[in-house]
Short mmCIF file of C-alpha atoms in Angstrom, two decimals:
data_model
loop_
_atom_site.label_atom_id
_atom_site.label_comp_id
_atom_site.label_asym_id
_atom_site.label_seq_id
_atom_site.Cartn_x
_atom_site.Cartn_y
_atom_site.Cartn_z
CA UNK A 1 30.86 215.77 -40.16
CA UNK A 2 30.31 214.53 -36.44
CA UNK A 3 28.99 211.42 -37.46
CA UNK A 4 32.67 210.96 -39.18
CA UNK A 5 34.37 212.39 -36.26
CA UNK A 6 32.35 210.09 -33.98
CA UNK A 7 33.23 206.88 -36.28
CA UNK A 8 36.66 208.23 -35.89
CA UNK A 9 36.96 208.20 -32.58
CA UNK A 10 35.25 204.52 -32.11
CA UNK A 11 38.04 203.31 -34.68
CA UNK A 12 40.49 204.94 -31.73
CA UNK A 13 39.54 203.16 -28.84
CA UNK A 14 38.75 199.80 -30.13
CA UNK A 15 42.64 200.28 -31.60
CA UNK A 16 43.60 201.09 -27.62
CA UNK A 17 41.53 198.38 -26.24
CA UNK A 18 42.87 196.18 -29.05
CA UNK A 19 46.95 197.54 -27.79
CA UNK A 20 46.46 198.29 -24.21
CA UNK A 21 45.67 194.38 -24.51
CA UNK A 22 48.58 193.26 -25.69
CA UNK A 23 50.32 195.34 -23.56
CA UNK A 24 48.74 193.54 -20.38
CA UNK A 25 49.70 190.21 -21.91
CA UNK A 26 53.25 191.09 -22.48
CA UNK A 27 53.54 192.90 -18.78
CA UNK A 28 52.09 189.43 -18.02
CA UNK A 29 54.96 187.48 -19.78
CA UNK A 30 57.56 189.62 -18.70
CA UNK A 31 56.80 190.11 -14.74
CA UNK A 32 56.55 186.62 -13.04
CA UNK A 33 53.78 185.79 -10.79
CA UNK A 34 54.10 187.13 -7.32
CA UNK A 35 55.87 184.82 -5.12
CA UNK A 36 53.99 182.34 -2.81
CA UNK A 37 53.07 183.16 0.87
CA UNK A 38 55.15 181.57 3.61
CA UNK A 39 52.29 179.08 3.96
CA UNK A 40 51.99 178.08 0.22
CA UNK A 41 56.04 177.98 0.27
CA UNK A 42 56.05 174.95 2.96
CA UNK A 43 52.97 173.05 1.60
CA UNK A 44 55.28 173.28 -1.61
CA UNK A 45 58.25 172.03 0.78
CA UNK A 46 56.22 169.25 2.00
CA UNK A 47 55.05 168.01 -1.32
CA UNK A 48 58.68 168.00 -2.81
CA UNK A 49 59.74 166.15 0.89
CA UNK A 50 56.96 163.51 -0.03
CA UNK A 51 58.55 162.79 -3.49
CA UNK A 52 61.87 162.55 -2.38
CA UNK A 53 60.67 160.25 -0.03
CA UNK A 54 59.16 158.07 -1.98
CA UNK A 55 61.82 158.26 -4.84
CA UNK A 56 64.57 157.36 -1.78
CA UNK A 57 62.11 154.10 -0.78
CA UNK A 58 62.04 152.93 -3.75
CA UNK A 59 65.94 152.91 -4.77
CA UNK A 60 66.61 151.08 -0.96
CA UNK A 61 64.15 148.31 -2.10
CA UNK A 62 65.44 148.25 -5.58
CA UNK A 63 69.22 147.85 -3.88
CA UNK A 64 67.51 145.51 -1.65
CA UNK A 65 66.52 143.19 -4.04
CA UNK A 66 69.64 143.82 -6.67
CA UNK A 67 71.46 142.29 -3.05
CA UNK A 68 69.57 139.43 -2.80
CA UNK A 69 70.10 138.29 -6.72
CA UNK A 70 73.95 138.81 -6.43
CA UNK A 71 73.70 136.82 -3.37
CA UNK A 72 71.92 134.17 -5.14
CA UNK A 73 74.50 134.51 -8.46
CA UNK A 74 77.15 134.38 -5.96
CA UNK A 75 75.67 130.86 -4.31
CA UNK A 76 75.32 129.52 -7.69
CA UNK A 77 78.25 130.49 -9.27
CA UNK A 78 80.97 130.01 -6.61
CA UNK A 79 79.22 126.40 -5.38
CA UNK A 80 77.93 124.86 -8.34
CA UNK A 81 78.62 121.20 -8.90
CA UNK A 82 80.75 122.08 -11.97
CA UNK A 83 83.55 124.39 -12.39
CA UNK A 84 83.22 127.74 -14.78
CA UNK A 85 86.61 128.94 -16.04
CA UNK A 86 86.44 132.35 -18.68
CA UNK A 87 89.92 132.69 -20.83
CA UNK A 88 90.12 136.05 -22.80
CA UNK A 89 91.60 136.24 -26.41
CA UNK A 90 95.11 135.58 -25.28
CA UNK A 91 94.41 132.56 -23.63
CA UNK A 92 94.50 134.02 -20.36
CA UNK A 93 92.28 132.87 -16.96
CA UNK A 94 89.93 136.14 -16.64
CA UNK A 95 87.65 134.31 -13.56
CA UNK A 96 86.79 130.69 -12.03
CA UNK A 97 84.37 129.74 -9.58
CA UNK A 98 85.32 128.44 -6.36
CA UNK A 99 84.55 124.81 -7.65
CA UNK A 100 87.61 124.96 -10.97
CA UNK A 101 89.70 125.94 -8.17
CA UNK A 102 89.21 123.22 -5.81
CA UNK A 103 89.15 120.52 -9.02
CA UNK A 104 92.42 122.24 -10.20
CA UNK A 105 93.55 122.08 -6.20
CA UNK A 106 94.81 126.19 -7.37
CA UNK A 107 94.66 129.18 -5.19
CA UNK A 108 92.23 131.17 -7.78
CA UNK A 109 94.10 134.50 -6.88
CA UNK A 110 97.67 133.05 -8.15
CA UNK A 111 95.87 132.05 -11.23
CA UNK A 112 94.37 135.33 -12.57
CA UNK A 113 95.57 136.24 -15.89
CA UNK A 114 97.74 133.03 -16.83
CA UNK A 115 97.42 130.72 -19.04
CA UNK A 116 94.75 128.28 -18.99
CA UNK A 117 96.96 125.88 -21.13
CA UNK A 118 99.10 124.82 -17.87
CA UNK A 119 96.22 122.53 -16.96
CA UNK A 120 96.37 120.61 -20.02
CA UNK A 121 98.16 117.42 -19.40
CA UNK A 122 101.19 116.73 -21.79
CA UNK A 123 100.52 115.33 -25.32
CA UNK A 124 96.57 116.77 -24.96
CA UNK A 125 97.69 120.11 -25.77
CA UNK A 126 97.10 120.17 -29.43
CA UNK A 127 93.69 118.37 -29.02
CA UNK A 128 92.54 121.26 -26.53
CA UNK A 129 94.18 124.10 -29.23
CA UNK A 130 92.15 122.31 -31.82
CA UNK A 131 89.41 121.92 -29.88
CA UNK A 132 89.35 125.79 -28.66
CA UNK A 133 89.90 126.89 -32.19
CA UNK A 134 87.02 125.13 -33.63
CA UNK A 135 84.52 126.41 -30.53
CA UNK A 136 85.93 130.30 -31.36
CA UNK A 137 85.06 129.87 -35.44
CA UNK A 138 82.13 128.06 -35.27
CA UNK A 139 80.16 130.35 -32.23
CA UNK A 140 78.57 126.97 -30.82
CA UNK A 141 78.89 124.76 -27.74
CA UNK A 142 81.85 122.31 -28.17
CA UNK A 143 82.37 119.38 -25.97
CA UNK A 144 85.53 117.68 -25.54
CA UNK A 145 87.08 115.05 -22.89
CA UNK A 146 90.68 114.99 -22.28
CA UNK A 147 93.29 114.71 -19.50
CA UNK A 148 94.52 118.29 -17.11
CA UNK A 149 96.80 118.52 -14.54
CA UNK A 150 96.10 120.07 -11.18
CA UNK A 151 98.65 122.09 -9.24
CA UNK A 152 99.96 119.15 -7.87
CA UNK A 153 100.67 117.26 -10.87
CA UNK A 154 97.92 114.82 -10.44
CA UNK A 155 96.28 113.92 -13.40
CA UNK A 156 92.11 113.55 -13.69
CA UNK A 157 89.84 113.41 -16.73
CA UNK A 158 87.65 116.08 -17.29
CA UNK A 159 84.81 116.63 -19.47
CA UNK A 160 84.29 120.48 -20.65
CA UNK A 161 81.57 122.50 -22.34
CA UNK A 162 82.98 125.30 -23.90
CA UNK A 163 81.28 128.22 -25.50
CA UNK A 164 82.80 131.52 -26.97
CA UNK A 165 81.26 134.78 -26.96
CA UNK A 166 81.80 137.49 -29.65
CA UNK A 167 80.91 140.42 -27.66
CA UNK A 168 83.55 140.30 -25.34
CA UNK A 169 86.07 137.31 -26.85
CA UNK A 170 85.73 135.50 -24.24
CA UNK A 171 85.86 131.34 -24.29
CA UNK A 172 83.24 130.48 -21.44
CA UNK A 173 84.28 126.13 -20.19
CA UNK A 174 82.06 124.26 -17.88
CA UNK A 175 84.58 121.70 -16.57
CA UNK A 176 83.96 118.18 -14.42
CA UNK A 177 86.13 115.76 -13.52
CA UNK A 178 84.60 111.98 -15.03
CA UNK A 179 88.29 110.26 -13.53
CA UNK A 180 85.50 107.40 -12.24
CA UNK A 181 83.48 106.96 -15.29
CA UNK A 182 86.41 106.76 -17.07
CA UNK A 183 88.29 104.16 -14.86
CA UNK A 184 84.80 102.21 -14.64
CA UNK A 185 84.75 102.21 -18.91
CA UNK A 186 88.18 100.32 -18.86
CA UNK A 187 87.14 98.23 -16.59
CA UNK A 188 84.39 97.16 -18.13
CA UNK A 189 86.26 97.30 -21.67
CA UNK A 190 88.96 94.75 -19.40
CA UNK A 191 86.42 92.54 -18.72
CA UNK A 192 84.94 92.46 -21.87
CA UNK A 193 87.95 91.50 -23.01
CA UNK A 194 88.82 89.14 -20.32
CA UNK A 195 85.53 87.62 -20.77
CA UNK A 196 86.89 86.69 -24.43
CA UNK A 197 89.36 83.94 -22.97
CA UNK A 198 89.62 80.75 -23.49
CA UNK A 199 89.20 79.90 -19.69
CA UNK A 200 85.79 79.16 -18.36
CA UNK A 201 84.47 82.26 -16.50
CA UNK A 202 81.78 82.47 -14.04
CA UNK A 203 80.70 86.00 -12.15
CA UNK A 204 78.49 85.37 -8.96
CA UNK A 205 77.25 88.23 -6.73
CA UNK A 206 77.43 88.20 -2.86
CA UNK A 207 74.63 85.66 -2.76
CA UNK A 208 76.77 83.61 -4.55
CA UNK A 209 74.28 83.62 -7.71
CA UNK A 210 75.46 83.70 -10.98
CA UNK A 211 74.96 86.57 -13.32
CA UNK A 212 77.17 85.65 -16.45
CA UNK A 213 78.94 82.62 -17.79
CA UNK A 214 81.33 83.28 -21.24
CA UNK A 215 80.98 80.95 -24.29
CA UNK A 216 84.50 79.59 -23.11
CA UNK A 217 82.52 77.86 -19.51
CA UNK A 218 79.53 76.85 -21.81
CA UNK A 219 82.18 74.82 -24.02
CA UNK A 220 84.18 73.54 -21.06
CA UNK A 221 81.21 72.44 -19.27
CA UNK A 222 78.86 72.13 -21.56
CA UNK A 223 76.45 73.79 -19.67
CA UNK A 224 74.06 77.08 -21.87
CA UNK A 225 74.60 80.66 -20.02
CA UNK A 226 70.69 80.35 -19.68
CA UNK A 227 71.03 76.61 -18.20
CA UNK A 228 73.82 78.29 -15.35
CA UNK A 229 72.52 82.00 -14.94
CA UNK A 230 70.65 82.22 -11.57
CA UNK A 231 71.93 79.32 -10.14
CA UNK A 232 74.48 78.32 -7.63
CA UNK A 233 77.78 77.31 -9.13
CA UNK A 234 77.38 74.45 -6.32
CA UNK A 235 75.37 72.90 -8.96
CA UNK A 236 78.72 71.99 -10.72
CA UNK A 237 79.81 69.84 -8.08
CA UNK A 238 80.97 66.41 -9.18
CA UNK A 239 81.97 65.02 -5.67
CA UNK A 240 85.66 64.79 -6.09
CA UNK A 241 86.60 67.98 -3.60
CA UNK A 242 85.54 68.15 0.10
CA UNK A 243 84.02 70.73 2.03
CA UNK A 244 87.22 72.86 2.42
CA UNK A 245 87.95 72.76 -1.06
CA UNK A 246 84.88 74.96 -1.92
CA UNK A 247 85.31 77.18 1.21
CA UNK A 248 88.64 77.78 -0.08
CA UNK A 249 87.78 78.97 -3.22
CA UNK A 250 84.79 81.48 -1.32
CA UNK A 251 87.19 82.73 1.26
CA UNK A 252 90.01 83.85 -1.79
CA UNK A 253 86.82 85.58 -3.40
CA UNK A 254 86.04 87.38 -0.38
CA UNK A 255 89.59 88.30 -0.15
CA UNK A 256 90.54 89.22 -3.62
CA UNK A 257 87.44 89.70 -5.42
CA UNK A 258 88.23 86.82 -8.16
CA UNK A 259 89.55 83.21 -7.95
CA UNK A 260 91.47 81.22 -9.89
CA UNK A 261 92.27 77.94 -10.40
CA UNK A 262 91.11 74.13 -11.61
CA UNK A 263 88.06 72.13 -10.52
CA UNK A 264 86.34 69.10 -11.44
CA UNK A 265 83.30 69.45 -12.43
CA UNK A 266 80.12 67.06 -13.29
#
């Protein structure tokens, strides 16, 4: 009968242990740990001032270097060689770099939100709406050439890049002005012409050399371009004009660039 009683009572106290237990780990759960010391409280302080610190360094030298690559955008967007123009889905100017501006000879501010088409030179219109249209379906670089006005009604050729962008509808144009390549492709289509007559032409440079003959000097003088080019045309001389007759005909060159007239020739 003890022996139960004793087993009994064993069963008991291993069942407090196993509860009292519990009871300390809920006590521990419940009631937080007893608050730091001053001393622990300020090394905490310190360590949390350290972070911040740190944290605060590094946004000034992220900010520091976001600076420096808007300054850079800025330098290449405002100054580069070409002008950048962005029209929105209406058609409308949304920005342009300081370069468009000074090519359209516009005050960029008066400009904002207008439409681009008033720098299309008359009868060019519908080849820029074409143009624009076709750049906006197909979602690839398009490159057209074709005459705009500036503010002051001057007109200049310009060659443009444009490229639209789904995202925001937005037609992005890279614009230059090629007024000089153009003017030197008539000339040279002029001369190529010219150089069709049935006159006898000679070009010389400033050494008074000759570059090119046409077929109509060959026939005249019977003389091969490859028989003339890289001489002097002094070697045409048949005698029958004097000294002043072939300064003459230097001094109107010098003067006009061309002369024009009748010679005999050897």
């Amino acid at each position: 009968m003890k022996a139960k009683l004793d087993k009994i009572s064993q069963t008991q106290v291993h069942t407090w242990s196993r509860e009292q237990l519990q009871l300390v780990n809920t006590e521990s759960t419940i009631y937080p740990k007893p608050p730091l010391s001053f001393d622990g409280l300020i090394h905490e302080l310190h360590d949390h001032k350290l972070e911040l610190e740190r944290q605060i360094e590094d946004l000034r030298r992220t900010k520091a270097d976001l600076e420096v690559s808007r300054t850079h955008y800025i330098e290449l967007y405002e100054f580069a060689p070409v002008g950048y123009v962005s029209i929105n889905s209406d058609g409308m100017i949304d920005e342009m770099n300081l370069t468009g501006s000074k090519l359209l000879k516009v005050d960029r501010k008066q400009i904002m939100k207008k439409s681009f088409d008033q720098f299309i030179a008359d009868g060019s219109l519908n080849h820029w709406n074409q143009h624009s249209a076709h750049a906006k379906l197909s979602r690839r670089k398009h490159i057209c050439e074709l005459p705009m006005l500036q503010a002051d009604g001057k007109i200049f050729h310009a060659h443009l890049d444009c490229l639209y962008t789904e995202i925001n509808e937005t037609l992005h144009i890279i614009f230059t002005d090629i007024t000089e390549r153009k003017m030197t492709e008539e000339e040279l289509r002029i001369a190529a012409v010219t150089f069709q007559m049935q006159e006898g032409i000679i070009v010389a440079d400033a050494r008074k050399v000759i570059l090119r003959v046409n077929h109509a000097f060959s026939r005249i003088t019977g003389y091969s371009a490859r028989e003339a080019i890289g001489k002097s045309p002094s070697f045409l001389r048949s005698g029958m004009h004097d000294r002043e007759f072939y300064r003459g005909i230097w001094t109107e060159v010098a003067r006009n660039g061309f002369c024009q007239g009748e010679t005999r020739n050897k």
